[in-house]
PDB file of C-alpha atoms in Angstrom:
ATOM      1  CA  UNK A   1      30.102-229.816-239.962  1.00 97.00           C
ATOM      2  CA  UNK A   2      33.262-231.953-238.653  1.00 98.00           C
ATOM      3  CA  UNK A   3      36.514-230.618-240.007  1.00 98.00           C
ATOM      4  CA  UNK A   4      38.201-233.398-242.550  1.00 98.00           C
ATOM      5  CA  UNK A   5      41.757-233.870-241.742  1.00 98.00           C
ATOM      6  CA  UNK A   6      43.745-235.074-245.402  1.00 98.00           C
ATOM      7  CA  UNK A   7      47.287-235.967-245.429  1.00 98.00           C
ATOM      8  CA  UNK A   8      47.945-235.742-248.682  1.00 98.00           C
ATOM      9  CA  UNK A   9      50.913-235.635-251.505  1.00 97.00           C
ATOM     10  CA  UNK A  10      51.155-238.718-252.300  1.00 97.00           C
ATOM     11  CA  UNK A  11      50.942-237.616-255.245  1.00 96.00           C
ATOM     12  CA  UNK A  12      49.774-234.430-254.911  1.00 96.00           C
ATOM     13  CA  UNK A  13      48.075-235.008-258.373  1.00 96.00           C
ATOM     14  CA  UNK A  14      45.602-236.869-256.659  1.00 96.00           C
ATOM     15  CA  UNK A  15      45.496-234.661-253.415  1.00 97.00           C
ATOM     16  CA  UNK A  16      44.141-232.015-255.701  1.00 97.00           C
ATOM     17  CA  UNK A  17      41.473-234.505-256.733  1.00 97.00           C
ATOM     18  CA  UNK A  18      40.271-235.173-253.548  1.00 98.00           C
ATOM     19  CA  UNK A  19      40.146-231.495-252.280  1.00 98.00           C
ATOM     20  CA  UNK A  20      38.107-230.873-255.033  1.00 98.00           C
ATOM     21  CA  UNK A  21      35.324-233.514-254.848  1.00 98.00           C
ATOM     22  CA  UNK A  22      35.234-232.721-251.242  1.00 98.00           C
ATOM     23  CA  UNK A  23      34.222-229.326-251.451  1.00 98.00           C
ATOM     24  CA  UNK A  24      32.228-229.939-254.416  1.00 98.00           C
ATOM     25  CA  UNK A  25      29.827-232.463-252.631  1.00 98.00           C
ATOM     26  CA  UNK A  26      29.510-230.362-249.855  1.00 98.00           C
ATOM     27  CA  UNK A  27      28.543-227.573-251.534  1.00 98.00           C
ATOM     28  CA  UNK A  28      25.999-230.321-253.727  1.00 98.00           C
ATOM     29  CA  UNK A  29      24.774-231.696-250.228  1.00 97.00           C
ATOM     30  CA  UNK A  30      23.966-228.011-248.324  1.00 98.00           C
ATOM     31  CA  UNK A  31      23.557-225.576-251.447  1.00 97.00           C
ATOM     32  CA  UNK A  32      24.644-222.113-251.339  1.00 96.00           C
ATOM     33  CA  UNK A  33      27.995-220.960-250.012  1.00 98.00           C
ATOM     34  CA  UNK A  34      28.964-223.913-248.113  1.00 98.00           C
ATOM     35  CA  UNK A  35      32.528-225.773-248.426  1.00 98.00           C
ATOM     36  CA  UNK A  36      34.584-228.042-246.796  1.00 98.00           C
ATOM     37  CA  UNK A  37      35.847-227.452-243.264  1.00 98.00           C
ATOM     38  CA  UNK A  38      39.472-229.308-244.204  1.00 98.00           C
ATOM     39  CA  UNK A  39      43.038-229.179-242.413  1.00 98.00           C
ATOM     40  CA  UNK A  40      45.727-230.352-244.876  1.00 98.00           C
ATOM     41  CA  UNK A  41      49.249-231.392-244.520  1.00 98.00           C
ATOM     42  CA  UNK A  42      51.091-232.598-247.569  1.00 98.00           C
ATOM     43  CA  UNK A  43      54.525-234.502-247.673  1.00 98.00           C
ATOM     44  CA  UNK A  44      56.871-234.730-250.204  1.00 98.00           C
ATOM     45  CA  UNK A  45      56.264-237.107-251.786  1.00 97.00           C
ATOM     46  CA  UNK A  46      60.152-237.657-253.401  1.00 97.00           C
ATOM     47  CA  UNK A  47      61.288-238.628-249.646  1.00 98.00           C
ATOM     48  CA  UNK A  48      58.535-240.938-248.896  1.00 98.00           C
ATOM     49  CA  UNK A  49      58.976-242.723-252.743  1.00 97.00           C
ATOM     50  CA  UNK A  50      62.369-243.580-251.068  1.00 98.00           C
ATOM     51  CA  UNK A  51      61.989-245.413-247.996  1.00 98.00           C
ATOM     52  CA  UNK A  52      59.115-247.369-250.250  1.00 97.00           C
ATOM     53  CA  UNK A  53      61.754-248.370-252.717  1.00 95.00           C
ATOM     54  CA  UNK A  54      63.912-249.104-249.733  1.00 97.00           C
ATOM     55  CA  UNK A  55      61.159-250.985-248.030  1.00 97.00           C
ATOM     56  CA  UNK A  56      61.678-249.040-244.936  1.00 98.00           C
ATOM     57  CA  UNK A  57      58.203-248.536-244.330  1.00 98.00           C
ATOM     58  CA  UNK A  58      58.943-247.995-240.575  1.00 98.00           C
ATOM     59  CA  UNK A  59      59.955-245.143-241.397  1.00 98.00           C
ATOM     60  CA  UNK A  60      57.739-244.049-244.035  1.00 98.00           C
ATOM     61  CA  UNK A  61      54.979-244.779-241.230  1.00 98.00           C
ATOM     62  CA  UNK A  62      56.344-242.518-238.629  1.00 98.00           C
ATOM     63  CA  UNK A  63      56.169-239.575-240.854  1.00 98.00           C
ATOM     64  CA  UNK A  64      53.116-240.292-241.868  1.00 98.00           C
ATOM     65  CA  UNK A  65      52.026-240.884-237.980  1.00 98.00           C
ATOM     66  CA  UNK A  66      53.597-237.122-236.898  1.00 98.00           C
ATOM     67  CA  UNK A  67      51.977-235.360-239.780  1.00 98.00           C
ATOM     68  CA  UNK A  68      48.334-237.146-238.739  1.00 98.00           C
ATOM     69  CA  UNK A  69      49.299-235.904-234.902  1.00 98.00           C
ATOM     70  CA  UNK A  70      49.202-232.261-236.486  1.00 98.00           C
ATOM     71  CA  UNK A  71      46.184-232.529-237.868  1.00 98.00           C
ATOM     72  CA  UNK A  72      44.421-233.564-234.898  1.00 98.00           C
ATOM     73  CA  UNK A  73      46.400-230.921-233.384  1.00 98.00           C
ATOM     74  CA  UNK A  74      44.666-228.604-235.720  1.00 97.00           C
ATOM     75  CA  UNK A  75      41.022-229.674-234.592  1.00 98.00           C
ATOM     76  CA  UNK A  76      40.544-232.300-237.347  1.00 98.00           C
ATOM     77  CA  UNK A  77      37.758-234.691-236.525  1.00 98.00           C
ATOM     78  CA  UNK A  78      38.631-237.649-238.933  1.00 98.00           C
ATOM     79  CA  UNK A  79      42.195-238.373-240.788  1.00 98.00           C
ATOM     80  CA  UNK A  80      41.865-238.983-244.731  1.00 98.00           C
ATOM     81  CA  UNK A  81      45.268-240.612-245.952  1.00 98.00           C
ATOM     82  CA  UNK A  82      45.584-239.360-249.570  1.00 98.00           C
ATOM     83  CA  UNK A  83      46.751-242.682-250.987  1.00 98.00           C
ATOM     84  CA  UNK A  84      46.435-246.099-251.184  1.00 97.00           C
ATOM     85  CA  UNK A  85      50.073-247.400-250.946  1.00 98.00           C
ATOM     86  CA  UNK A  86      50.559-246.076-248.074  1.00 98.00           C
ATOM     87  CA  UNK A  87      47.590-247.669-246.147  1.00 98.00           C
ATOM     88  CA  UNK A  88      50.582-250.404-246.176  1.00 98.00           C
ATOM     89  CA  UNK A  89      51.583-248.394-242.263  1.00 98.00           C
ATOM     90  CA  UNK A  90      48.008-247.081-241.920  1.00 98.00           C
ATOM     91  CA  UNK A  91      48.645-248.893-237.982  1.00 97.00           C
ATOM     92  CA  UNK A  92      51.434-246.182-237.434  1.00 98.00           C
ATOM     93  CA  UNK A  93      48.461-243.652-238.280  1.00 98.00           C
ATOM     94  CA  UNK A  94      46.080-245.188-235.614  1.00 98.00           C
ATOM     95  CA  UNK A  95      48.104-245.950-233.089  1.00 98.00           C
ATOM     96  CA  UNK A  96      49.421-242.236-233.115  1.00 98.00           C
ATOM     97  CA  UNK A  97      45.982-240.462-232.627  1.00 98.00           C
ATOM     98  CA  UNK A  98      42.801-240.337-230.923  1.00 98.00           C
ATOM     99  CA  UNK A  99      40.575-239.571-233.080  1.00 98.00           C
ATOM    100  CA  UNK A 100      38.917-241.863-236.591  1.00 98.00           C
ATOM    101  CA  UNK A 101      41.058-242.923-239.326  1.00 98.00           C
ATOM    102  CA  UNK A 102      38.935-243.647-242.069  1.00 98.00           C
ATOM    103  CA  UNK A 103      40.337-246.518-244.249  1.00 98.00           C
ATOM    104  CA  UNK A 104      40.662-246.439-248.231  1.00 98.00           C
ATOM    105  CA  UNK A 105      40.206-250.245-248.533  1.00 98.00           C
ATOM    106  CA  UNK A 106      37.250-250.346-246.293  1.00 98.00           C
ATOM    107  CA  UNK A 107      35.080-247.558-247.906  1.00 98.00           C
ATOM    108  CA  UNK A 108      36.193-249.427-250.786  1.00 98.00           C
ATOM    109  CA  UNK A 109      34.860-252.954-249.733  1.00 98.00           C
ATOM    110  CA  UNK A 110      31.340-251.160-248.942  1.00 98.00           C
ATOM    111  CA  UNK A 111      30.712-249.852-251.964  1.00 98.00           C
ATOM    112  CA  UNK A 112      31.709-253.554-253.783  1.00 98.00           C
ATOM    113  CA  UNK A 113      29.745-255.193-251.392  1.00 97.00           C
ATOM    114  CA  UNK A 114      26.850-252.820-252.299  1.00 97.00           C
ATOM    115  CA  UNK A 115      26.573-254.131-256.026  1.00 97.00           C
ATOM    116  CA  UNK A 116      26.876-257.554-254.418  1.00 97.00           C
ATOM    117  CA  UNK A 117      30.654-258.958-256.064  1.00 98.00           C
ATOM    118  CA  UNK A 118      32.248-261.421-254.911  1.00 97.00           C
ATOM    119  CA  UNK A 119      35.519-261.545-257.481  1.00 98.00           C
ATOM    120  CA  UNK A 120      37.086-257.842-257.991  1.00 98.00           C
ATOM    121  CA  UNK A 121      40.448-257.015-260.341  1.00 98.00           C
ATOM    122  CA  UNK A 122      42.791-254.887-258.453  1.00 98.00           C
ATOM    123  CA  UNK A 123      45.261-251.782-260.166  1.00 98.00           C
ATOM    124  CA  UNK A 124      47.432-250.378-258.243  1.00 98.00           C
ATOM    125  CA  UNK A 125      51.010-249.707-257.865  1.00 98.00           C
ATOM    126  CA  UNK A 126      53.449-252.684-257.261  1.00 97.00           C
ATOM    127  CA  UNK A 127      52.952-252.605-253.218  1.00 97.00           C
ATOM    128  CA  UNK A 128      49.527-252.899-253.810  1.00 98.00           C
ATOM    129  CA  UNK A 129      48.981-255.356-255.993  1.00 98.00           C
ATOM    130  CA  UNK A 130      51.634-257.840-254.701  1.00 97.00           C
ATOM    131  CA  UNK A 131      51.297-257.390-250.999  1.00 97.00           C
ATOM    132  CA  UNK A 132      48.259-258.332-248.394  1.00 95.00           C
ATOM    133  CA  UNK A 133      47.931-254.966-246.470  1.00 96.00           C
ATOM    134  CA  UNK A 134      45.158-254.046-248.978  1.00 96.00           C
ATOM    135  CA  UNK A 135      43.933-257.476-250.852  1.00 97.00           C
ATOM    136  CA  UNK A 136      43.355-259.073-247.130  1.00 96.00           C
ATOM    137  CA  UNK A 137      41.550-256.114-245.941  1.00 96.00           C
ATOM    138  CA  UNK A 138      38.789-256.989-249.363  1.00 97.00           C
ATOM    139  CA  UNK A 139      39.347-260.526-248.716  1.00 97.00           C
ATOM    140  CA  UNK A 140      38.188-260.183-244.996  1.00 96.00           C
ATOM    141  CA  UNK A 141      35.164-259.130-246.004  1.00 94.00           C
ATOM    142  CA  UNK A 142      34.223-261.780-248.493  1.00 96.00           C
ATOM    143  CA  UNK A 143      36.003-260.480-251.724  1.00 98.00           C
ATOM    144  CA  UNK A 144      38.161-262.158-253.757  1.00 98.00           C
ATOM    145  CA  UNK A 145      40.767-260.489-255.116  1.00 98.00           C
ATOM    146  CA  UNK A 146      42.373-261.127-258.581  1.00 98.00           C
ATOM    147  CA  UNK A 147      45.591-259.189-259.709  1.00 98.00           C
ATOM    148  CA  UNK A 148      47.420-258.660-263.454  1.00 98.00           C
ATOM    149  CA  UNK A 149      50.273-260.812-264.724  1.00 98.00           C
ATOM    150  CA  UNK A 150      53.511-259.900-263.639  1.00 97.00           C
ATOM    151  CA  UNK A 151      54.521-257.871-266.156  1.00 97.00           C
ATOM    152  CA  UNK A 152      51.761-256.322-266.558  1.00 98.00           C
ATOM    153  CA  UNK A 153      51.767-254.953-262.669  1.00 98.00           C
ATOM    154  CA  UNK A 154      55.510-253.836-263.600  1.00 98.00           C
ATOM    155  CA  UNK A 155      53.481-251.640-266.598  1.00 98.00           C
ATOM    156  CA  UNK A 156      51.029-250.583-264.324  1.00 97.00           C
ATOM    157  CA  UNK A 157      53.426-249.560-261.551  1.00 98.00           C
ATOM    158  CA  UNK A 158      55.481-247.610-263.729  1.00 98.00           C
ATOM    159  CA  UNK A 159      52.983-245.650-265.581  1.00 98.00           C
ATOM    160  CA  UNK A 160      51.287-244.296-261.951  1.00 98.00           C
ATOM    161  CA  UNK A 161      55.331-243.304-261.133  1.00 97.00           C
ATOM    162  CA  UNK A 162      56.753-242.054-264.112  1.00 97.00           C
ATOM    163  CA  UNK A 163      53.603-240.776-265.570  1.00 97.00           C
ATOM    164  CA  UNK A 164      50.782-240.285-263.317  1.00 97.00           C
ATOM    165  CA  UNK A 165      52.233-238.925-260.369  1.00 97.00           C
ATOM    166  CA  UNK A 166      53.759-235.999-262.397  1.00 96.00           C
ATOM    167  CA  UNK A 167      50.574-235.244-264.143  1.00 96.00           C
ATOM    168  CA  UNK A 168      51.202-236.656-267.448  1.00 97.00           C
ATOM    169  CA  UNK A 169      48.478-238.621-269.256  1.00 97.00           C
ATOM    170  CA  UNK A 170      49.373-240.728-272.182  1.00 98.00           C
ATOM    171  CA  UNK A 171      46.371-242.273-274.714  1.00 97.00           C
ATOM    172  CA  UNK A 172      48.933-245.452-275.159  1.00 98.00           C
ATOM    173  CA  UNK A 173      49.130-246.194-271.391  1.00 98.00           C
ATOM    174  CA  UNK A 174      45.275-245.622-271.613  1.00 98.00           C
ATOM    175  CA  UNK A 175      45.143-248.117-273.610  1.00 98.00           C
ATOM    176  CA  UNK A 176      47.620-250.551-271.880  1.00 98.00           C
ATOM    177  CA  UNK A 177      45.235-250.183-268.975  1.00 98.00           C
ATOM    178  CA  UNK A 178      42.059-250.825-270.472  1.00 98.00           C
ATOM    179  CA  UNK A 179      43.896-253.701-271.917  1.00 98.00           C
ATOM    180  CA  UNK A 180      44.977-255.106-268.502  1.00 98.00           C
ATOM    181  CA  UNK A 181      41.533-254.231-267.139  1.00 98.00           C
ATOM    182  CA  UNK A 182      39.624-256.098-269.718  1.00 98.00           C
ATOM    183  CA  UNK A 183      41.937-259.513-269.194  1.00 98.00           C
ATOM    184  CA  UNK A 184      40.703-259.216-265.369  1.00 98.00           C
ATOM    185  CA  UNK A 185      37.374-259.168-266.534  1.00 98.00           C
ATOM    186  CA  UNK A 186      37.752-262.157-269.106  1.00 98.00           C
ATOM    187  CA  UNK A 187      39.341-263.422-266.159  1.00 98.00           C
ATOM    188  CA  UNK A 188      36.130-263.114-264.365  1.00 98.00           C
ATOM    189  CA  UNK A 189      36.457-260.028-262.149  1.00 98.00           C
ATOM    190  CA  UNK A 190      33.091-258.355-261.843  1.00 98.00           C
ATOM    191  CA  UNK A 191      34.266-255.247-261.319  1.00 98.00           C
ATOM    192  CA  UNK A 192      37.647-253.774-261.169  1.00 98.00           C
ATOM    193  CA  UNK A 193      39.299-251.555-258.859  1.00 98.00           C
ATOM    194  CA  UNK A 194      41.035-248.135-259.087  1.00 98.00           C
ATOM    195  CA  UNK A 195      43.444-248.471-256.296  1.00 97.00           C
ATOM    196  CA  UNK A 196      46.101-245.866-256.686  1.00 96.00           C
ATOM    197  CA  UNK A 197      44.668-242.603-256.193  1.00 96.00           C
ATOM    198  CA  UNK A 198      46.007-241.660-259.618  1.00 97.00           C
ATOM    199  CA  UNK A 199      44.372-243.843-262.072  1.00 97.00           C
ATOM    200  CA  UNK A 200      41.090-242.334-262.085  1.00 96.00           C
ATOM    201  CA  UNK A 201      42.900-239.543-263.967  1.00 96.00           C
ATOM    202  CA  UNK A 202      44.082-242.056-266.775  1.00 97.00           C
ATOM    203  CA  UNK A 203      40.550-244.389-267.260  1.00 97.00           C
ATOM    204  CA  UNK A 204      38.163-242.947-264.792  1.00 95.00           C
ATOM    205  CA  UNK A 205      36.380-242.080-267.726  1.00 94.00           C
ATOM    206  CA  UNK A 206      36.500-245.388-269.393  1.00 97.00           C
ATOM    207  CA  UNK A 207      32.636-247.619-268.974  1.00 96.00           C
ATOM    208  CA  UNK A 208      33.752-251.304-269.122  1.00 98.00           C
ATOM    209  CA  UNK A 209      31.891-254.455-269.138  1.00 98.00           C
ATOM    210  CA  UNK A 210      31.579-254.434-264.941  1.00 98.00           C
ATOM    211  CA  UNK A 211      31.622-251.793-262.459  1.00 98.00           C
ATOM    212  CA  UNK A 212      34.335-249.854-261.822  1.00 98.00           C
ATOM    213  CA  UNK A 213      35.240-248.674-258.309  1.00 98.00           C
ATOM    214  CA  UNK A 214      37.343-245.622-258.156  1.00 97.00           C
ATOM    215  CA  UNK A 215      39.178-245.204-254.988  1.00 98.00           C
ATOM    216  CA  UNK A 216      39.875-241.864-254.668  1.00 97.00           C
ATOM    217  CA  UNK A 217      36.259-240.529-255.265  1.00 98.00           C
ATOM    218  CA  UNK A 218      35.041-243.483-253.081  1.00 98.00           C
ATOM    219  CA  UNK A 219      37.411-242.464-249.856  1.00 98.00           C
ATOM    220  CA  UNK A 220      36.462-238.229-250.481  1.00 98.00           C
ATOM    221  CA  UNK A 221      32.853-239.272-250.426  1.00 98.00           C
ATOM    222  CA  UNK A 222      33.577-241.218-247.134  1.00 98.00           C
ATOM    223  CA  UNK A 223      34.744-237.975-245.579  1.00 98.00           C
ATOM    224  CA  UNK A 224      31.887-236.012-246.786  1.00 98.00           C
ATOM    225  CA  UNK A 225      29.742-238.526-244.888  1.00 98.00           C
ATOM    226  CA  UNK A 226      31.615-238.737-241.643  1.00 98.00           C
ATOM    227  CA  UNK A 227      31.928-234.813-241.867  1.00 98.00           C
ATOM    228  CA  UNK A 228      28.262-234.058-242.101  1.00 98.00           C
ATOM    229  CA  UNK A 229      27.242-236.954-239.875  1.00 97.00           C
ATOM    230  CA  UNK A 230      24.518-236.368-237.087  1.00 84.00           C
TER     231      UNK A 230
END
């Protein structure tokens, strides 16, 4: 078994999340005993939430970038990046080590691809909905990418801040997102997106009309694979 590398607190809400379906599906996959060989360095996340407001994302990336040198340090075979924002410097990452990087928006754009879409409705936080780092990454593969109205990205991107990243979970914000999610789909997105690693903990429960592809299990089941890889 390869050891996983995570770099994770971003929240760590979600970082929990992906710890545990990690370890769960590798103790699924071999039975018994077994776990997760992982090495995992976590920020804080109150210092990186900064330079993003700031837009100093140089920054931002070379944190990121020393913390994903100590994992290889550490023997990690792979580095997981907790997040989905902060794929926005996900170059820093690569260019820093030597070993794979395994991207959130491409595991992502294999599993749409599976269940054959073409048009896909995209939550995130602000960066990620309004910016191309992620959407061009779907979009180079053939997906088109549809986003919420304006104000309802501001909802969105405040609810995974104020709410979601500090664990609380709110049945009216529920509902604001199944709201938003359903006028993507009447919109004619045939599946929608999770993409903040914290929304799976609001509506990852929620069945809707179309798929729904949640990022954070998607990317944890990535590692599993690379990790247990011949």
């Amino acid at each position: 078994m390869k050891r996983i590398g995570l770099i994770g607190g971003m929240s760590w809400e979600s970082t929990d999340l992906y710890y545990q379906q990690i370890n769960r599906a590798i103790q699924k996959r071999l039975g018994g005993l077994h776990s997760a060989k992982i090495v995992l360095t976590s920020v804080d996340f109150a210092e990186i939430a900064v330079l993003q407001k700031k837009g100093d994302w140089e920054a931002a990336g070379n944190i990121l970038a020393y913390e994903a040198k100590a994992l290889e340090k550490s023997d990690a075979s792979c580095i997981i990046l907790c997040t989905n924002t902060m794929h926005k410097v996900s170059e820093h990452i690569e260019n820093a080590i030597n070993i794979p990087f395994i991207h959130i928006a491409d595991a992502t754009a294999t599993a749409i691809k599976a269940r054959n879409i073409k048009k896909i409705g995209l939550l995130g936080t602000a960066f990620t909905m309004e910016q191309d780092f992620y959407k061009s990454r779907l979009q180079d593969q053939g997906i088109d990418v549809i986003v919420p109205a304006s104000d309802e990205r501001k909802t969105i991107h405040e609810v995974i801040f104020n709410e979601l990243c500090c664990g609380i979970i709110k049945e009216d914000s529920k509902q604001k997102y199944i709201e938003i999610a359903n006028q993507l789909i009447a919109e004619g997105a045939e599946g929608i997106i999770l993409g903040c690693t914290e929304i799976c903990m609001l509506i990852g429960d929620v069945e809707f009309s179309v798929p729904t592809f949640d990022t954070t299990t998607i990317h944890a089941m990535a590692a599993v694979d690379f990790a247990l890889a011949e």
